[in-house]
Amino acid sequence: MNKLYLWGIIIIAVMLGATYLSVGGSKGGLNGDIVNMLAVAGAVSLVIITVFVVVKYVRQMQVDSASGELLKDNWDGIGEYKNEVPTGWAVMFLLTMVWGMWYFVIGYPVNAYSQIGEYNEDVAVHNSKFETKYKDITGEKLVEMGESVFLAECKVCHGISADGIDGAAANLNKRIDEKSVKHVIEKGSNNKLLGMEMPMPDRNGLLNANTGALITDAEIETVSKFVANKMSGAGADIFAGTCAACHGEDGKGLDSVAPSIATYTPTLVSNVLTHGKKGVIGVMPKFDRLNDKQKEAVGAYITSLNK
Amino acid sequence: MVNRPLEYDYTIAKMFMLTTIVLGIVGMLIGVILAFQLAFPGVNTIFGQGLAEYTNFSRLRPLHTDAVIFGFTLSGVFATWYYVGQRVLKVSMAESALLMFLGKLHFWLYLVVVVAVVVSLFAGVTTSKEYAEFEWPIDIGVVVVWVLFGMSIFGLIGIRREKSLYISVWYYIATFLGIAMLYLFNNMEIPTMLGTSAAGESGIGAWYHSVSMYSGTNDALVQWWYGHNAVAFGFTVPIVAMIYYFLPKESGQAIYSYKLSLLSFWGLMFVYLWAGGHHLLYSTVPDWMQTMGSIFSVILILPSWGSAINMLLTMKGEWQQVAASPLIKFMILASTFYMFSTLEGPIQAIKSVNAIAHFTDWIVGHVHDGVLGWVGFMIMAALFHMAPRVFKREIYSKSLMVAQFWIQTLGVVLYFTSMWIAGITQGMMWRAHDEFGNLAYSFIDTVTVLHPYYVIRGVGGLLYLVGFLMFAYNIYKTMSARPVEDHELQNASPMGA
Amino acid sequence: MFHWLEKHPFFFAVGVFVVIAFAGLVEILPNFAQASRPVIGTAPYSTLELAGRHVYIKNSCNACHSQLVRPFKSETDRYGHYSLSGEYAYDRPFLWGSKRTGPDLWRVGNYRTTDWHENHMKNPASVVPGSVMPAYKWMFSNKADINTAFAEQLTVAQYFSVPYNQSVPMKDGTTKVVKMGGSVAEANAIALEEAKIIAADMKDQDVKDTVARGEIPEIVALIAYLNSLK
Ligand code: HEM
Ligand code: HEM
Ligand SMILES: [Ca+2]
Ligand SMILES: [Ca+2]
Ligand SMILES: [Cu+2]
């Protein structure tokens, strides 16, 4: 076999191999996605066509010889043959032009294509598939789904292990840290954690029933440690006297009164995602673009981190 | 016909050869730095934290593109014009004191603009438009330089002896007209010092700052009408001008087909300008305009391939020359890469393919198989051919040239294959949804996966730069190599071992 | 005919020009008036935001970041609603970009916040391990160029009737007035007010001090701009 063909085949094989690797390497893979398939087909045909055509002409360099009638003109010693244009080229040129005219004048208008229309269809198909398939998932599966949302959307702020990256955002492995509790007691808070306007009073509204006086600096110090320490250690009495009325004995919150501060709950997370949150650590943006199922799932995931 | 050879005057060609080489080194060196900054972000501060403001990726990137386009490539275009123009029009620059003067002015003003560009881009003075970053004071300089180039072209044509214009001259004329039209319209901007406050103050803020005449979608439309065709009239048209002269000249072969030249030229002129829409697929530009961009991109394959095929067929039966001469190898491979990128482009211009390719490294791969394999190879080949003639000495070393050829070919292959894989991988990962219908990857997952490919690209780029330095050295040594007689310079360039 | 043209350079050049100019007209003209009409909810940039936009351009963030959300499910999931033409009515120049080495930023104001940007711009890799984005530390000390931003506001208001100091309709039915100073001093004061709000959410003490002194570091302007992208 001619060396040239061999080279052509080697180049094509190597490029196909590279394509295979790149598709495999992308994890997502072709995924039945028509766009992915077209892109790969395009890449493959690019190599095959170029190699094929170039080999054809290089063969002519090897075996053919120049011929034809020369033009009278001559520029700095360069002549020109009067040869006809290569037929294949001319035919392709004509065909593409005819196709172009046809497509623009007839094909395209008849097709009535619109990119937004295409988008709406895609989304509808995607949503219906998603809704029927995952409407009812619960338990482990839901947590798994939540983890996938978390890794795609939240880890840039909260970190891969949800530890808040050295205090850059909230550490979601435990309900709340001391600094935040202290801040909330001192300044109050109004982040719609219950899904509605329902502020937590600041220290001027926090009466310790045991002492009958407003909460003191020392008490704030102690109770903050208590809450941050998963509701254990010294300070249970202060909590019972000051906070339990709203947050419940165990700190797990009371419906429509105050949120759980002992554990995360899917509802709490969902509310944070719907309304955002501003605290001493920083600002958490709201995530409108997640749907309810996704919010529920990521809530389940975060709740599961605290087991 | 007078048989005594004309004494052509290469003064200005030589000056532009120098800037081609120097700006080529600068531009490609920055390219290599950029490549390694993406592979290893620590390289952003390699010149020290204090200088990082000026040497980080984003500040250097426009410097790379402008240095290689307006520095390296354009210098190459000018250098070859001041060489080829005289020869195919059969008239010497020395015959007109005015043209000599304009030519020198052209060079020196060009140099002034280059310096202004470098300073302004380092300082972060840019309008952000790709390949049109310059603020209005520099735009004015560019226009003056361009007008001088035009005067040189038409001046020389005006006093020509050869009545009929050779193919290369068609392409040089088109380069001049195309860039002139595009540049003017895309740079319509209003200096903000013209704004007057209610209190009557004016001349507020930076004097060189301006604001675009067009906004949003319109601005995008004009910019990519420009951007696409700046590629056409900067990276295609004048490079085709070069190959139409240097390949037949070096090989001593006649052009395969005049008709093919003719159809390719007028086809290219007509079709190219419609294709700009392929940079705006799935944007807010109307559907019909995007469709038009796609259609014309596909049609564009043929006039592009026409020139390349014409060149390959010109070498029909001349395999021994291809095998023996590294100079001809450069040009044959350049034609091949030209075909490759002008097929790759149209494929990427198909809407569904662009859905993946756009915004990814696959585009960067396409860019560089064009610019490294086609533009870079062709300009170096042109200078290699010119050097013995302008210095009247043989090329210093043929073996160096052969080594350079293989090193750079390997470099280009590493560059575009790695970017090809990187781009398709990233494009697919962006689109992927997991079994729950959520996005499968966060953005950063699609960044870290590219690391190996960025390293390979860096290595490929480095090889290309090494090859370019070998080229520069070879040309430099040529100036003191063995002198040659005029008659040895008819076709194949003389080369030392 | 072509042979004749090749002997008559003037007509040759005219021929080439006609052939190449024709497409430009068809491609560009028809869309011009329509595309520049703003959609509801699009307001001009404030002085500080505009100064931030200049910082963005000065550092060529557009080399890595796009500002164009294409109509694909995968993009609207990641970035929010796909882009509409009228949203860009006040973008001079447009900043769609052509490469996404980093993510799209057209709606980044919806899902990133001041304090996050502060950490991120100072050292991207510390917030997002594996990031290849450069650290922009000097933005914390360089001063934003408010005067040039003001000059640009004046220019676009004068030449392109951009509605500063006029009410523009918002999506929720309310209206909004973007203020433009009547003098350089007033413009700087307006920008400073806005800067104080940003600086309050930031942690860097030098930045806070600088703003308290009445000067505006580039980072503050940049964050104001990023927050405005919604
Ligand atoms: C038939 C000819 C060609 C067509 C139809 C074509 C098409 C394209 C397409 C579709 C893109 C990508 C736009 C995007 O999605 O961002 C592109 C980008 C590009 N092409 Fe080509 N291409 C052609 C030839 C060439 C050649 C020969 C070169 C250079 C030698 C070249 C240089 C570039 C450059 C520099 C870009 C990047 C533009 C940017 O900054 O985004 N193209 N081309
Ligand atoms: C030593 C060889 C070179 C290397 C390593 C190199 C590297 C790079 C890198 C890293 C980028 C940025 C890509 C990104 O943003 O992801 C780039 C962009 C670019 N380079 Fe080069 N480059 C080289 C030579 C050249 C030459 C010789 C030319 C032109 C004659 C060129 C033209 C361009 C253009 C037009 C772009 C912009 C592409 C776009 O925006 O899509 N490069 N190059
Ligand atoms: Ca400009
Ligand atoms: Ca680009
Ligand atoms: Cu293009």
PDB file of N, CA and C in Angstrom, chain C residues 25-98:
ATOM      1  N   LEU C  25     -24.499  45.803   4.308  1.00  0.00           N
ATOM      2  CA  LEU C  25     -25.744  46.566   4.382  1.00  0.00           C
ATOM      3  C   LEU C  25     -26.915  45.651   4.744  1.00  0.00           C
ATOM      4  N   VAL C  26     -27.027  44.545   4.022  1.00  0.00           N
ATOM      5  CA  VAL C  26     -28.146  43.641   4.270  1.00  0.00           C
ATOM      6  C   VAL C  26     -28.085  43.082   5.683  1.00  0.00           C
ATOM      7  N   GLU C  27     -26.857  42.804   6.123  1.00  0.00           N
ATOM      8  CA  GLU C  27     -26.716  42.138   7.403  1.00  0.00           C
ATOM      9  C   GLU C  27     -27.009  43.065   8.572  1.00  0.00           C
ATOM     10  N   ILE C  28     -26.617  44.306   8.409  1.00  0.00           N
ATOM     11  CA  ILE C  28     -26.635  45.172   9.578  1.00  0.00           C
ATOM     12  C   ILE C  28     -27.852  46.080   9.670  1.00  0.00           C
ATOM     13  N   LEU C  29     -28.241  46.668   8.557  1.00  0.00           N
ATOM     14  CA  LEU C  29     -29.259  47.709   8.650  1.00  0.00           C
ATOM     15  C   LEU C  29     -30.623  47.288   9.200  1.00  0.00           C
ATOM     16  N   PRO C  30     -31.213  46.176   8.720  1.00  0.00           N
ATOM     17  CA  PRO C  30     -32.615  45.922   9.058  1.00  0.00           C
ATOM     18  C   PRO C  30     -32.885  45.861  10.554  1.00  0.00           C
ATOM     19  N   ASN C  31     -31.943  45.393  11.313  1.00  0.00           N
ATOM     20  CA  ASN C  31     -32.198  45.154  12.724  1.00  0.00           C
ATOM     21  C   ASN C  31     -31.967  46.365  13.604  1.00  0.00           C
ATOM     22  N   PHE C  32     -31.419  47.422  13.029  1.00  0.00           N
ATOM     23  CA  PHE C  32     -30.859  48.448  13.890  1.00  0.00           C
ATOM     24  C   PHE C  32     -31.818  49.112  14.857  1.00  0.00           C
ATOM     25  N   ALA C  33     -32.924  49.604  14.337  1.00  0.00           N
ATOM     26  CA  ALA C  33     -33.830  50.355  15.195  1.00  0.00           C
ATOM     27  C   ALA C  33     -34.411  49.446  16.271  1.00  0.00           C
ATOM     28  N   GLN C  34     -34.804  48.258  15.864  1.00  0.00           N
ATOM     29  CA  GLN C  34     -35.530  47.371  16.753  1.00  0.00           C
ATOM     30  C   GLN C  34     -34.711  46.914  17.955  1.00  0.00           C
ATOM     31  N   ALA C  35     -33.468  46.589  17.714  1.00  0.00           N
ATOM     32  CA  ALA C  35     -32.679  45.958  18.768  1.00  0.00           C
ATOM     33  C   ALA C  35     -32.306  46.906  19.890  1.00  0.00           C
ATOM     34  N   SER C  36     -32.407  48.201  19.652  1.00  0.00           N
ATOM     35  CA  SER C  36     -31.909  49.116  20.669  1.00  0.00           C
ATOM     36  C   SER C  36     -33.003  49.564  21.640  1.00  0.00           C
ATOM     37  N   ARG C  37     -34.202  49.008  21.517  1.00  0.00           N
ATOM     38  CA  ARG C  37     -35.285  49.403  22.425  1.00  0.00           C
ATOM     39  C   ARG C  37     -35.183  48.618  23.726  1.00  0.00           C
ATOM     40  N   PRO C  38     -35.112  49.295  24.868  1.00  0.00           N
ATOM     41  CA  PRO C  38     -34.954  48.573  26.131  1.00  0.00           C
ATOM     42  C   PRO C  38     -36.225  47.810  26.518  1.00  0.00           C
ATOM     43  N   VAL C  39     -36.079  46.653  27.162  1.00  0.00           N
ATOM     44  CA  VAL C  39     -37.249  45.966  27.705  1.00  0.00           C
ATOM     45  C   VAL C  39     -37.534  46.524  29.091  1.00  0.00           C
ATOM     46  N   ILE C  40     -38.741  46.275  29.552  1.00  0.00           N
ATOM     47  CA  ILE C  40     -39.125  46.754  30.878  1.00  0.00           C
ATOM     48  C   ILE C  40     -38.234  46.127  31.932  1.00  0.00           C
ATOM     49  N   GLY C  41     -37.772  46.944  32.851  1.00  0.00           N
ATOM     50  CA  GLY C  41     -36.893  46.423  33.884  1.00  0.00           C
ATOM     51  C   GLY C  41     -35.439  46.720  33.606  1.00  0.00           C
ATOM     52  N   THR C  42     -35.185  47.292  32.431  1.00  0.00           N
ATOM     53  CA  THR C  42     -33.802  47.637  32.107  1.00  0.00           C
ATOM     54  C   THR C  42     -33.559  49.109  32.416  1.00  0.00           C
ATOM     55  N   ALA C  43     -32.628  49.367  33.322  1.00  0.00           N
ATOM     56  CA  ALA C  43     -32.322  50.754  33.681  1.00  0.00           C
ATOM     57  C   ALA C  43     -30.877  51.059  33.308  1.00  0.00           C
ATOM     58  N   PRO C  44     -30.574  52.326  33.061  1.00  0.00           N
ATOM     59  CA  PRO C  44     -29.178  52.684  32.776  1.00  0.00           C
ATOM     60  C   PRO C  44     -28.287  52.409  33.992  1.00  0.00           C
ATOM     61  N   TYR C  45     -26.989  52.305  33.760  1.00  0.00           N
ATOM     62  CA  TYR C  45     -26.062  52.073  34.862  1.00  0.00           C
ATOM     63  C   TYR C  45     -25.875  53.332  35.699  1.00  0.00           C
ATOM     64  N   SER C  46     -25.802  53.149  37.015  1.00  0.00           N
ATOM     65  CA  SER C  46     -25.503  54.290  37.887  1.00  0.00           C
ATOM     66  C   SER C  46     -24.026  54.663  37.723  1.00  0.00           C
ATOM     67  N   THR C  47     -23.651  55.796  38.269  1.00  0.00           N
ATOM     68  CA  THR C  47     -22.273  56.258  38.127  1.00  0.00           C
ATOM     69  C   THR C  47     -21.276  55.227  38.644  1.00  0.00           C
ATOM     70  N   LEU C  48     -21.577  54.704  39.838  1.00  0.00           N
ATOM     71  CA  LEU C  48     -20.645  53.739  40.423  1.00  0.00           C
ATOM     72  C   LEU C  48     -20.611  52.441  39.612  1.00  0.00           C
ATOM     73  N   GLU C  49     -21.793  51.983  39.177  1.00  0.00           N
ATOM     74  CA  GLU C  49     -21.831  50.757  38.373  1.00  0.00           C
ATOM     75  C   GLU C  49     -21.046  50.934  37.075  1.00  0.00           C
ATOM     76  N   LEU C  50     -21.196  52.101  36.482  1.00  0.00           N
ATOM     77  CA  LEU C  50     -20.498  52.362  35.231  1.00  0.00           C
ATOM     78  C   LEU C  50     -18.982  52.377  35.458  1.00  0.00           C
ATOM     79  N   ALA C  51     -18.575  52.981  36.585  1.00  0.00           N
ATOM     80  CA  ALA C  51     -17.146  52.972  36.902  1.00  0.00           C
ATOM     81  C   ALA C  51     -16.670  51.537  37.080  1.00  0.00           C
ATOM     82  N   GLY C  52     -17.524  50.689  37.682  1.00  0.00           N
ATOM     83  CA  GLY C  52     -17.188  49.279  37.851  1.00  0.00           C
ATOM     84  C   GLY C  52     -17.102  48.568  36.513  1.00  0.00           C
ATOM     85  N   ARG C  53     -17.981  48.956  35.615  1.00  0.00           N
ATOM     86  CA  ARG C  53     -17.963  48.367  34.285  1.00  0.00           C
ATOM     87  C   ARG C  53     -16.634  48.707  33.596  1.00  0.00           C
ATOM     88  N   HIS C  54     -16.162  49.926  33.833  1.00  0.00           N
ATOM     89  CA  HIS C  54     -14.869  50.302  33.262  1.00  0.00           C
ATOM     90  C   HIS C  54     -13.732  49.473  33.857  1.00  0.00           C
ATOM     91  N   VAL C  55     -13.849  49.154  35.145  1.00  0.00           N
ATOM     92  CA  VAL C  55     -12.832  48.301  35.764  1.00  0.00           C
ATOM     93  C   VAL C  55     -12.859  46.919  35.098  1.00  0.00           C
ATOM     94  N   TYR C  56     -14.063  46.442  34.862  1.00  0.00           N
ATOM     95  CA  TYR C  56     -14.271  45.140  34.207  1.00  0.00           C
ATOM     96  C   TYR C  56     -13.600  45.133  32.830  1.00  0.00           C
ATOM     97  N   ILE C  57     -13.816  46.207  32.095  1.00  0.00           N
ATOM     98  CA  ILE C  57     -13.244  46.303  30.747  1.00  0.00           C
ATOM     99  C   ILE C  57     -11.725  46.477  30.807  1.00  0.00           C
ATOM    100  N   LYS C  58     -11.295  47.330  31.724  1.00  0.00           N
ATOM    101  CA  LYS C  58      -9.866  47.600  31.848  1.00  0.00           C
ATOM    102  C   LYS C  58      -9.087  46.312  32.084  1.00  0.00           C
ATOM    103  N   ASN C  59      -9.674  45.411  32.864  1.00  0.00           N
ATOM    104  CA  ASN C  59      -8.995  44.158  33.164  1.00  0.00           C
ATOM    105  C   ASN C  59      -9.409  43.024  32.239  1.00  0.00           C
ATOM    106  N   SER C  60     -10.122  43.363  31.166  1.00  0.00           N
ATOM    107  CA  SER C  60     -10.530  42.364  30.180  1.00  0.00           C
ATOM    108  C   SER C  60     -11.160  41.125  30.796  1.00  0.00           C
ATOM    109  N   CYS C  61     -12.046  41.315  31.755  1.00  0.00           N
ATOM    110  CA  CYS C  61     -12.753  40.159  32.299  1.00  0.00           C
ATOM    111  C   CYS C  61     -13.493  39.436  31.179  1.00  0.00           C
ATOM    112  N   ASN C  62     -13.875  40.220  30.150  1.00  0.00           N
ATOM    113  CA  ASN C  62     -14.590  39.631  29.024  1.00  0.00           C
ATOM    114  C   ASN C  62     -13.730  38.636  28.240  1.00  0.00           C
ATOM    115  N   ALA C  63     -12.436  38.576  28.540  1.00  0.00           N
ATOM    116  CA  ALA C  63     -11.605  37.559  27.889  1.00  0.00           C
ATOM    117  C   ALA C  63     -11.980  36.171  28.382  1.00  0.00           C
ATOM    118  N   CYS C  64     -12.513  36.085  29.584  1.00  0.00           N
ATOM    119  CA  CYS C  64     -12.867  34.781  30.145  1.00  0.00           C
ATOM    120  C   CYS C  64     -14.348  34.627  30.426  1.00  0.00           C
ATOM    121  N   HIS C  65     -15.063  35.739  30.549  1.00  0.00           N
ATOM    122  CA  HIS C  65     -16.466  35.652  30.951  1.00  0.00           C
ATOM    123  C   HIS C  65     -17.390  36.186  29.869  1.00  0.00           C
ATOM    124  N   SER C  66     -18.435  35.423  29.596  1.00  0.00           N
ATOM    125  CA  SER C  66     -19.445  35.891  28.662  1.00  0.00           C
ATOM    126  C   SER C  66     -20.532  36.630  29.446  1.00  0.00           C
ATOM    127  N   GLN C  67     -21.359  37.358  28.730  1.00  0.00           N
ATOM    128  CA  GLN C  67     -22.549  37.965  29.333  1.00  0.00           C
ATOM    129  C   GLN C  67     -23.700  37.757  28.359  1.00  0.00           C
ATOM    130  N   LEU C  68     -23.967  36.506  28.094  1.00  0.00           N
ATOM    131  CA  LEU C  68     -25.016  36.166  27.138  1.00  0.00           C
ATOM    132  C   LEU C  68     -25.513  34.773  27.505  1.00  0.00           C
ATOM    133  N   VAL C  69     -26.759  34.714  27.972  1.00  0.00           N
ATOM    134  CA  VAL C  69     -27.314  33.411  28.323  1.00  0.00           C
ATOM    135  C   VAL C  69     -28.081  32.890  27.122  1.00  0.00           C
ATOM    136  N   ARG C  70     -27.604  31.791  26.548  1.00  0.00           N
ATOM    137  CA  ARG C  70     -28.255  31.265  25.353  1.00  0.00           C
ATOM    138  C   ARG C  70     -29.497  30.468  25.745  1.00  0.00           C
ATOM    139  N   PRO C  71     -30.455  30.366  24.853  1.00  0.00           N
ATOM    140  CA  PRO C  71     -31.691  29.655  25.188  1.00  0.00           C
ATOM    141  C   PRO C  71     -31.529  28.143  25.152  1.00  0.00           C
ATOM    142  N   PHE C  72     -30.806  27.601  26.107  1.00  0.00           N
ATOM    143  CA  PHE C  72     -30.713  26.153  26.287  1.00  0.00           C
ATOM    144  C   PHE C  72     -31.119  25.856  27.714  1.00  0.00           C
ATOM    145  N   LYS C  73     -31.740  24.732  27.914  1.00  0.00           N
ATOM    146  CA  LYS C  73     -32.119  24.317  29.268  1.00  0.00           C
ATOM    147  C   LYS C  73     -30.905  24.337  30.189  1.00  0.00           C
ATOM    148  N   SER C  74     -29.779  23.821  29.692  1.00  0.00           N
ATOM    149  CA  SER C  74     -28.603  23.741  30.552  1.00  0.00           C
ATOM    150  C   SER C  74     -28.104  25.125  30.971  1.00  0.00           C
ATOM    151  N   GLU C  75     -28.301  26.115  30.112  1.00  0.00           N
ATOM    152  CA  GLU C  75     -27.829  27.458  30.476  1.00  0.00           C
ATOM    153  C   GLU C  75     -28.822  28.182  31.369  1.00  0.00           C
ATOM    154  N   THR C  76     -30.105  28.014  31.091  1.00  0.00           N
ATOM    155  CA  THR C  76     -31.067  28.713  31.952  1.00  0.00           C
ATOM    156  C   THR C  76     -31.069  28.075  33.338  1.00  0.00           C
ATOM    157  N   ASP C  77     -30.775  26.787  33.432  1.00  0.00           N
ATOM    158  CA  ASP C  77     -30.633  26.163  34.743  1.00  0.00           C
ATOM    159  C   ASP C  77     -29.455  26.753  35.499  1.00  0.00           C
ATOM    160  N   ARG C  78     -28.393  27.013  34.770  1.00  0.00           N
ATOM    161  CA  ARG C  78     -27.164  27.456  35.422  1.00  0.00           C
ATOM    162  C   ARG C  78     -27.149  28.955  35.694  1.00  0.00           C
ATOM    163  N   TYR C  79     -27.698  29.717  34.755  1.00  0.00           N
ATOM    164  CA  TYR C  79     -27.525  31.170  34.854  1.00  0.00           C
ATOM    165  C   TYR C  79     -28.819  31.956  35.016  1.00  0.00           C
ATOM    166  N   GLY C  80     -29.956  31.328  34.742  1.00  0.00           N
ATOM    167  CA  GLY C  80     -31.220  32.061  34.808  1.00  0.00           C
ATOM    168  C   GLY C  80     -31.779  32.319  33.418  1.00  0.00           C
ATOM    169  N   HIS C  81     -32.794  33.169  33.335  1.00  0.00           N
ATOM    170  CA  HIS C  81     -33.523  33.393  32.082  1.00  0.00           C
ATOM    171  C   HIS C  81     -32.576  33.728  30.924  1.00  0.00           C
ATOM    172  N   TYR C  82     -32.923  33.201  29.738  1.00  0.00           N
ATOM    173  CA  TYR C  82     -32.081  33.518  28.586  1.00  0.00           C
ATOM    174  C   TYR C  82     -32.116  35.013  28.264  1.00  0.00           C
ATOM    175  N   SER C  83     -31.079  35.501  27.610  1.00  0.00           N
ATOM    176  CA  SER C  83     -30.942  36.939  27.348  1.00  0.00           C
ATOM    177  C   SER C  83     -31.986  37.442  26.365  1.00  0.00           C
ATOM    178  N   LEU C  84     -32.401  38.682  26.565  1.00  0.00           N
ATOM    179  CA  LEU C  84     -33.309  39.337  25.626  1.00  0.00           C
ATOM    180  C   LEU C  84     -32.595  40.549  25.031  1.00  0.00           C
ATOM    181  N   SER C  85     -32.879  40.810  23.786  1.00  0.00           N
ATOM    182  CA  SER C  85     -32.169  41.882  23.089  1.00  0.00           C
ATOM    183  C   SER C  85     -32.248  43.221  23.828  1.00  0.00           C
ATOM    184  N   GLY C  86     -33.454  43.578  24.250  1.00  0.00           N
ATOM    185  CA  GLY C  86     -33.655  44.894  24.865  1.00  0.00           C
ATOM    186  C   GLY C  86     -32.925  45.083  26.180  1.00  0.00           C
ATOM    187  N   GLU C  87     -32.547  43.977  26.820  1.00  0.00           N
ATOM    188  CA  GLU C  87     -31.821  44.102  28.088  1.00  0.00           C
ATOM    189  C   GLU C  87     -30.469  44.772  27.899  1.00  0.00           C
ATOM    190  N   TYR C  88     -29.993  44.755  26.660  1.00  0.00           N
ATOM    191  CA  TYR C  88     -28.652  45.288  26.409  1.00  0.00           C
ATOM    192  C   TYR C  88     -28.679  46.710  25.878  1.00  0.00           C
ATOM    193  N   ALA C  89     -29.867  47.335  25.925  1.00  0.00           N
ATOM    194  CA  ALA C  89     -30.020  48.633  25.272  1.00  0.00           C
ATOM    195  C   ALA C  89     -29.024  49.675  25.777  1.00  0.00           C
ATOM    196  N   TYR C  90     -28.605  49.555  27.028  1.00  0.00           N
ATOM    197  CA  TYR C  90     -27.681  50.571  27.563  1.00  0.00           C
ATOM    198  C   TYR C  90     -26.240  50.061  27.632  1.00  0.00           C
ATOM    199  N   ASP C  91     -25.985  48.930  27.007  1.00  0.00           N
ATOM    200  CA  ASP C  91     -24.629  48.372  27.026  1.00  0.00           C
ATOM    201  C   ASP C  91     -23.792  48.926  25.877  1.00  0.00           C
ATOM    202  N   ARG C  92     -22.918  49.836  26.195  1.00  0.00           N
ATOM    203  CA  ARG C  92     -21.993  50.383  25.206  1.00  0.00           C
ATOM    204  C   ARG C  92     -20.591  50.296  25.780  1.00  0.00           C
ATOM    205  N   PRO C  93     -19.737  49.463  25.326  1.00  0.00           N
ATOM    206  CA  PRO C  93     -19.941  48.433  24.319  1.00  0.00           C
ATOM    207  C   PRO C  93     -20.690  47.242  24.901  1.00  0.00           C
ATOM    208  N   PHE C  94     -21.176  46.357  24.046  1.00  0.00           N
ATOM    209  CA  PHE C  94     -21.721  45.077  24.521  1.00  0.00           C
ATOM    210  C   PHE C  94     -20.572  44.257  25.091  1.00  0.00           C
ATOM    211  N   LEU C  95     -20.883  43.388  26.033  1.00  0.00           N
ATOM    212  CA  LEU C  95     -19.804  42.579  26.619  1.00  0.00           C
ATOM    213  C   LEU C  95     -20.151  41.092  26.580  1.00  0.00           C
ATOM    214  N   TRP C  96     -20.674  40.636  25.437  1.00  0.00           N
ATOM    215  CA  TRP C  96     -21.070  39.233  25.356  1.00  0.00           C
ATOM    216  C   TRP C  96     -19.886  38.290  25.462  1.00  0.00           C
ATOM    217  N   GLY C  97     -18.718  38.730  25.005  1.00  0.00           N
ATOM    218  CA  GLY C  97     -17.548  37.867  25.040  1.00  0.00           C
ATOM    219  C   GLY C  97     -17.647  36.752  24.015  1.00  0.00           C
ATOM    220  N   SER C  98     -16.560  35.977  23.870  1.00  0.00           N
ATOM    221  CA  SER C  98     -16.597  34.868  22.927  1.00  0.00           C
ATOM    222  C   SER C  98     -15.949  33.622  23.525  1.00  0.00           C
TER     223      SER C  98
END
